[in-house]
């Protein structure tokens, strides 16, 4: 039985659901984990996460398919990525099979919050991991907590699709050999100033370039970018400092294997932005958000697909991937984890 929620008007925000999953790491091992109704975290004032930002996170969605099944999309890849992030931040890895099990348990415990098929809303899942024991000298914590909560979120394109305006950023998101490739809270903390500034200047997002040469496109603060060439190739930047988006990787696969398009992961130069026919940001929240305009220090680069909606190839990619997610199109082996 679904809760009495107006799914269509939900924002992307936090709503307390019934249960969340918690496991603690102490004396070198993770405990068995449990579901709890308590949505608060009580920490020592000197906890590693509070002092030195030792934390990483994930984001994925549970939703109802056309067949009425409650599913999640490729949670094994989120498990892997959290493990990679944990290793880079010197946190203990939460075992990947246990991560998927925690996803299943949390969704099962909050089934009433899974929006119905066709509502456009989803149950957003937020797994995260942080240093919970006290640390004053700079070193990793000795105790950690893994948590996973769920919150229902509304359809991303509520008032219809609105192409975004990006600005090429002067501030950097990721240093060469830094932490751009892991999903660490620290990458977001330091992006807040820039996103607030971008919004104040009338832009939707910052488009970051590589910090070394400042000539190549990387991604925005929270989404990867894909481009469509005038001859219908799907191009995405290749860089070690980009966060490996599961949505982007899935879209590239769909482009090649479902739509028969040529795909390229390669350097994308700022100087070639004017050559593309379409552009879109990819991430779990929106799947693809079309980009209508990129502003490079006063120079406006208008993407030919325009400010009215998605370009035709972007639309096909979007329809195919969301079709796979929603059970309308057959999914590649292992992409859809059925919960109920
Ligand atoms: C989470 C994230 C993305 C999107 O990844 P998905 O797995 O597709 O949700 C892209 N860029 C950054 C910087 C991110 O943190």
mmCIF file with all atom_site columns, C-alpha atoms in Angstrom, residues 114-207:
data_model
loop_
_atom_site.group_PDB
_atom_site.id
_atom_site.type_symbol
_atom_site.label_atom_id
_atom_site.label_alt_id
_atom_site.label_comp_id
_atom_site.label_asym_id
_atom_site.label_entity_id
_atom_site.label_seq_id
_atom_site.pdbx_PDB_ins_code
_atom_site.Cartn_x
_atom_site.Cartn_y
_atom_site.Cartn_z
_atom_site.occupancy
_atom_site.B_iso_or_equiv
_atom_site.pdbx_formal_charge
_atom_site.auth_seq_id
_atom_site.auth_comp_id
_atom_site.auth_asym_id
_atom_site.auth_atom_id
_atom_site.pdbx_PDB_model_num
ATOM 1  C CA . UNK A 1 114 ? 8.075  3.601  -3.214  1.00 0.00 ? 114 UNK A CA 1
ATOM 2  C CA . UNK A 1 115 ? 6.123  5.759  -5.682  1.00 0.00 ? 115 UNK A CA 1
ATOM 3  C CA . UNK A 1 116 ? 3.791  4.009  -8.151  1.00 0.00 ? 116 UNK A CA 1
ATOM 4  C CA . UNK A 1 117 ? 4.661  3.413  -11.804 1.00 0.00 ? 117 UNK A CA 1
ATOM 5  C CA . UNK A 1 118 ? 3.989  6.404  -13.999 1.00 0.00 ? 118 UNK A CA 1
ATOM 6  C CA . UNK A 1 119 ? 4.220  8.990  -11.216 1.00 0.00 ? 119 UNK A CA 1
ATOM 7  C CA . UNK A 1 120 ? 7.724  10.011 -12.270 1.00 0.00 ? 120 UNK A CA 1
ATOM 8  C CA . UNK A 1 121 ? 8.667  9.983  -8.589  1.00 0.00 ? 121 UNK A CA 1
ATOM 9  C CA . UNK A 1 122 ? 11.207 7.559  -7.100  1.00 0.00 ? 122 UNK A CA 1
ATOM 10 C CA . UNK A 1 123 ? 12.525 6.448  -3.749  1.00 0.00 ? 123 UNK A CA 1
ATOM 11 C CA . UNK A 1 124 ? 16.000 7.967  -3.577  1.00 0.00 ? 124 UNK A CA 1
ATOM 12 C CA . UNK A 1 125 ? 18.535 5.937  -1.609  1.00 0.00 ? 125 UNK A CA 1
ATOM 13 C CA . UNK A 1 126 ? 21.508 7.534  0.087   1.00 0.00 ? 126 UNK A CA 1
ATOM 14 C CA . UNK A 1 127 ? 24.197 5.157  1.340   1.00 0.00 ? 127 UNK A CA 1
ATOM 15 C CA . UNK A 1 128 ? 27.159 6.749  3.089   1.00 0.00 ? 128 UNK A CA 1
ATOM 16 C CA . UNK A 1 129 ? 30.138 5.981  5.229   1.00 0.00 ? 129 UNK A CA 1
ATOM 17 C CA . UNK A 1 130 ? 31.975 8.176  7.724   1.00 0.00 ? 130 UNK A CA 1
ATOM 18 C CA . UNK A 1 131 ? 34.647 8.209  10.413  1.00 0.00 ? 131 UNK A CA 1
ATOM 19 C CA . UNK A 1 132 ? 32.772 8.218  13.727  1.00 0.00 ? 132 UNK A CA 1
ATOM 20 C CA . UNK A 1 133 ? 35.540 7.944  16.329  1.00 0.00 ? 133 UNK A CA 1
ATOM 21 C CA . UNK A 1 134 ? 37.531 10.904 17.639  1.00 0.00 ? 134 UNK A CA 1
ATOM 22 C CA . UNK A 1 135 ? 40.528 12.124 15.676  1.00 0.00 ? 135 UNK A CA 1
ATOM 23 C CA . UNK A 1 136 ? 42.554 15.207 16.552  1.00 0.00 ? 136 UNK A CA 1
ATOM 24 C CA . UNK A 1 137 ? 45.926 14.472 14.997  1.00 0.00 ? 137 UNK A CA 1
ATOM 25 C CA . UNK A 1 138 ? 45.548 14.053 11.244  1.00 0.00 ? 138 UNK A CA 1
ATOM 26 C CA . UNK A 1 139 ? 44.938 10.349 10.736  1.00 0.00 ? 139 UNK A CA 1
ATOM 27 C CA . UNK A 1 140 ? 42.094 8.018  9.802   1.00 0.00 ? 140 UNK A CA 1
ATOM 28 C CA . UNK A 1 141 ? 39.421 7.324  12.409  1.00 0.00 ? 141 UNK A CA 1
ATOM 29 C CA . UNK A 1 142 ? 39.388 3.858  13.966  1.00 0.00 ? 142 UNK A CA 1
ATOM 30 C CA . UNK A 1 143 ? 35.591 3.535  14.032  1.00 0.00 ? 143 UNK A CA 1
ATOM 31 C CA . UNK A 1 144 ? 33.120 4.091  11.189  1.00 0.00 ? 144 UNK A CA 1
ATOM 32 C CA . UNK A 1 145 ? 29.442 4.015  10.454  1.00 0.00 ? 145 UNK A CA 1
ATOM 33 C CA . UNK A 1 146 ? 27.725 2.922  7.250   1.00 0.00 ? 146 UNK A CA 1
ATOM 34 C CA . UNK A 1 147 ? 24.171 4.199  6.891   1.00 0.00 ? 147 UNK A CA 1
ATOM 35 C CA . UNK A 1 148 ? 21.577 3.973  4.183   1.00 0.00 ? 148 UNK A CA 1
ATOM 36 C CA . UNK A 1 149 ? 18.376 5.969  4.263   1.00 0.00 ? 149 UNK A CA 1
ATOM 37 C CA . UNK A 1 150 ? 15.566 6.389  1.764   1.00 0.00 ? 150 UNK A CA 1
ATOM 38 C CA . UNK A 1 151 ? 13.564 9.477  0.861   1.00 0.00 ? 151 UNK A CA 1
ATOM 39 C CA . UNK A 1 152 ? 10.866 9.786  -1.807  1.00 0.00 ? 152 UNK A CA 1
ATOM 40 C CA . UNK A 1 153 ? 11.640 12.408 -4.448  1.00 0.00 ? 153 UNK A CA 1
ATOM 41 C CA . UNK A 1 154 ? 9.428  13.888 -7.130  1.00 0.00 ? 154 UNK A CA 1
ATOM 42 C CA . UNK A 1 155 ? 9.789  13.765 -10.906 1.00 0.00 ? 155 UNK A CA 1
ATOM 43 C CA . UNK A 1 156 ? 12.908 15.629 -12.029 1.00 0.00 ? 156 UNK A CA 1
ATOM 44 C CA . UNK A 1 157 ? 11.317 17.380 -15.008 1.00 0.00 ? 157 UNK A CA 1
ATOM 45 C CA . UNK A 1 158 ? 8.312  18.717 -13.193 1.00 0.00 ? 158 UNK A CA 1
ATOM 46 C CA . UNK A 1 159 ? 7.444  21.752 -15.272 1.00 0.00 ? 159 UNK A CA 1
ATOM 47 C CA . UNK A 1 160 ? 8.667  19.981 -18.439 1.00 0.00 ? 160 UNK A CA 1
ATOM 48 C CA . UNK A 1 161 ? 12.218 19.713 -19.719 1.00 0.00 ? 161 UNK A CA 1
ATOM 49 C CA . UNK A 1 162 ? 14.184 22.949 -19.443 1.00 0.00 ? 162 UNK A CA 1
ATOM 50 C CA . UNK A 1 163 ? 17.630 22.953 -21.076 1.00 0.00 ? 163 UNK A CA 1
ATOM 51 C CA . UNK A 1 164 ? 20.388 24.197 -18.809 1.00 0.00 ? 164 UNK A CA 1
ATOM 52 C CA . UNK A 1 165 ? 22.813 27.061 -19.155 1.00 0.00 ? 165 UNK A CA 1
ATOM 53 C CA . UNK A 1 166 ? 26.329 26.231 -17.951 1.00 0.00 ? 166 UNK A CA 1
ATOM 54 C CA . UNK A 1 167 ? 29.317 28.473 -17.416 1.00 0.00 ? 167 UNK A CA 1
ATOM 55 C CA . UNK A 1 168 ? 32.899 27.398 -17.844 1.00 0.00 ? 168 UNK A CA 1
ATOM 56 C CA . UNK A 1 169 ? 34.249 27.631 -14.328 1.00 0.00 ? 169 UNK A CA 1
ATOM 57 C CA . UNK A 1 170 ? 37.400 29.453 -13.254 1.00 0.00 ? 170 UNK A CA 1
ATOM 58 C CA . UNK A 1 171 ? 37.552 27.418 -10.052 1.00 0.00 ? 171 UNK A CA 1
ATOM 59 C CA . UNK A 1 172 ? 38.547 23.765 -10.209 1.00 0.00 ? 172 UNK A CA 1
ATOM 60 C CA . UNK A 1 173 ? 36.655 20.744 -8.967  1.00 0.00 ? 173 UNK A CA 1
ATOM 61 C CA . UNK A 1 174 ? 39.422 18.167 -9.127  1.00 0.00 ? 174 UNK A CA 1
ATOM 62 C CA . UNK A 1 175 ? 43.197 18.245 -9.134  1.00 0.00 ? 175 UNK A CA 1
ATOM 63 C CA . UNK A 1 176 ? 45.283 15.831 -11.214 1.00 0.00 ? 176 UNK A CA 1
ATOM 64 C CA . UNK A 1 177 ? 45.915 12.820 -8.950  1.00 0.00 ? 177 UNK A CA 1
ATOM 65 C CA . UNK A 1 178 ? 43.378 14.207 -6.464  1.00 0.00 ? 178 UNK A CA 1
ATOM 66 C CA . UNK A 1 179 ? 39.942 12.925 -5.439  1.00 0.00 ? 179 UNK A CA 1
ATOM 67 C CA . UNK A 1 180 ? 37.742 13.926 -8.386  1.00 0.00 ? 180 UNK A CA 1
ATOM 68 C CA . UNK A 1 181 ? 37.128 10.284 -9.291  1.00 0.00 ? 181 UNK A CA 1
ATOM 69 C CA . UNK A 1 182 ? 35.652 9.337  -5.909  1.00 0.00 ? 182 UNK A CA 1
ATOM 70 C CA . UNK A 1 183 ? 32.312 10.315 -4.419  1.00 0.00 ? 183 UNK A CA 1
ATOM 71 C CA . UNK A 1 184 ? 33.606 12.179 -1.404  1.00 0.00 ? 184 UNK A CA 1
ATOM 72 C CA . UNK A 1 185 ? 31.703 14.798 0.554   1.00 0.00 ? 185 UNK A CA 1
ATOM 73 C CA . UNK A 1 186 ? 34.779 17.003 0.357   1.00 0.00 ? 186 UNK A CA 1
ATOM 74 C CA . UNK A 1 187 ? 34.328 17.416 -3.417  1.00 0.00 ? 187 UNK A CA 1
ATOM 75 C CA . UNK A 1 188 ? 30.905 18.862 -2.744  1.00 0.00 ? 188 UNK A CA 1
ATOM 76 C CA . UNK A 1 189 ? 31.824 21.048 0.241   1.00 0.00 ? 189 UNK A CA 1
ATOM 77 C CA . UNK A 1 190 ? 34.342 22.941 -1.840  1.00 0.00 ? 190 UNK A CA 1
ATOM 78 C CA . UNK A 1 191 ? 31.933 23.272 -4.798  1.00 0.00 ? 191 UNK A CA 1
ATOM 79 C CA . UNK A 1 192 ? 29.215 25.072 -2.824  1.00 0.00 ? 192 UNK A CA 1
ATOM 80 C CA . UNK A 1 193 ? 30.749 28.528 -3.075  1.00 0.00 ? 193 UNK A CA 1
ATOM 81 C CA . UNK A 1 194 ? 30.986 28.170 -6.834  1.00 0.00 ? 194 UNK A CA 1
ATOM 82 C CA . UNK A 1 195 ? 27.469 26.833 -7.344  1.00 0.00 ? 195 UNK A CA 1
ATOM 83 C CA . UNK A 1 196 ? 25.959 29.638 -5.264  1.00 0.00 ? 196 UNK A CA 1
ATOM 84 C CA . UNK A 1 197 ? 27.977 32.137 -7.294  1.00 0.00 ? 197 UNK A CA 1
ATOM 85 C CA . UNK A 1 198 ? 26.887 30.495 -10.581 1.00 0.00 ? 198 UNK A CA 1
ATOM 86 C CA . UNK A 1 199 ? 23.239 30.731 -9.526  1.00 0.00 ? 199 UNK A CA 1
ATOM 87 C CA . UNK A 1 200 ? 23.683 34.369 -8.504  1.00 0.00 ? 200 UNK A CA 1
ATOM 88 C CA . UNK A 1 201 ? 25.080 35.079 -11.966 1.00 0.00 ? 201 UNK A CA 1
ATOM 89 C CA . UNK A 1 202 ? 22.123 33.348 -13.636 1.00 0.00 ? 202 UNK A CA 1
ATOM 90 C CA . UNK A 1 203 ? 23.729 30.013 -14.581 1.00 0.00 ? 203 UNK A CA 1
ATOM 91 C CA . UNK A 1 204 ? 22.366 26.594 -13.712 1.00 0.00 ? 204 UNK A CA 1
ATOM 92 C CA . UNK A 1 205 ? 25.696 24.811 -13.225 1.00 0.00 ? 205 UNK A CA 1
ATOM 93 C CA . UNK A 1 206 ? 29.465 25.157 -13.443 1.00 0.00 ? 206 UNK A CA 1
ATOM 94 C CA . UNK A 1 207 ? 31.178 23.219 -16.191 1.00 0.00 ? 207 UNK A CA 1
#
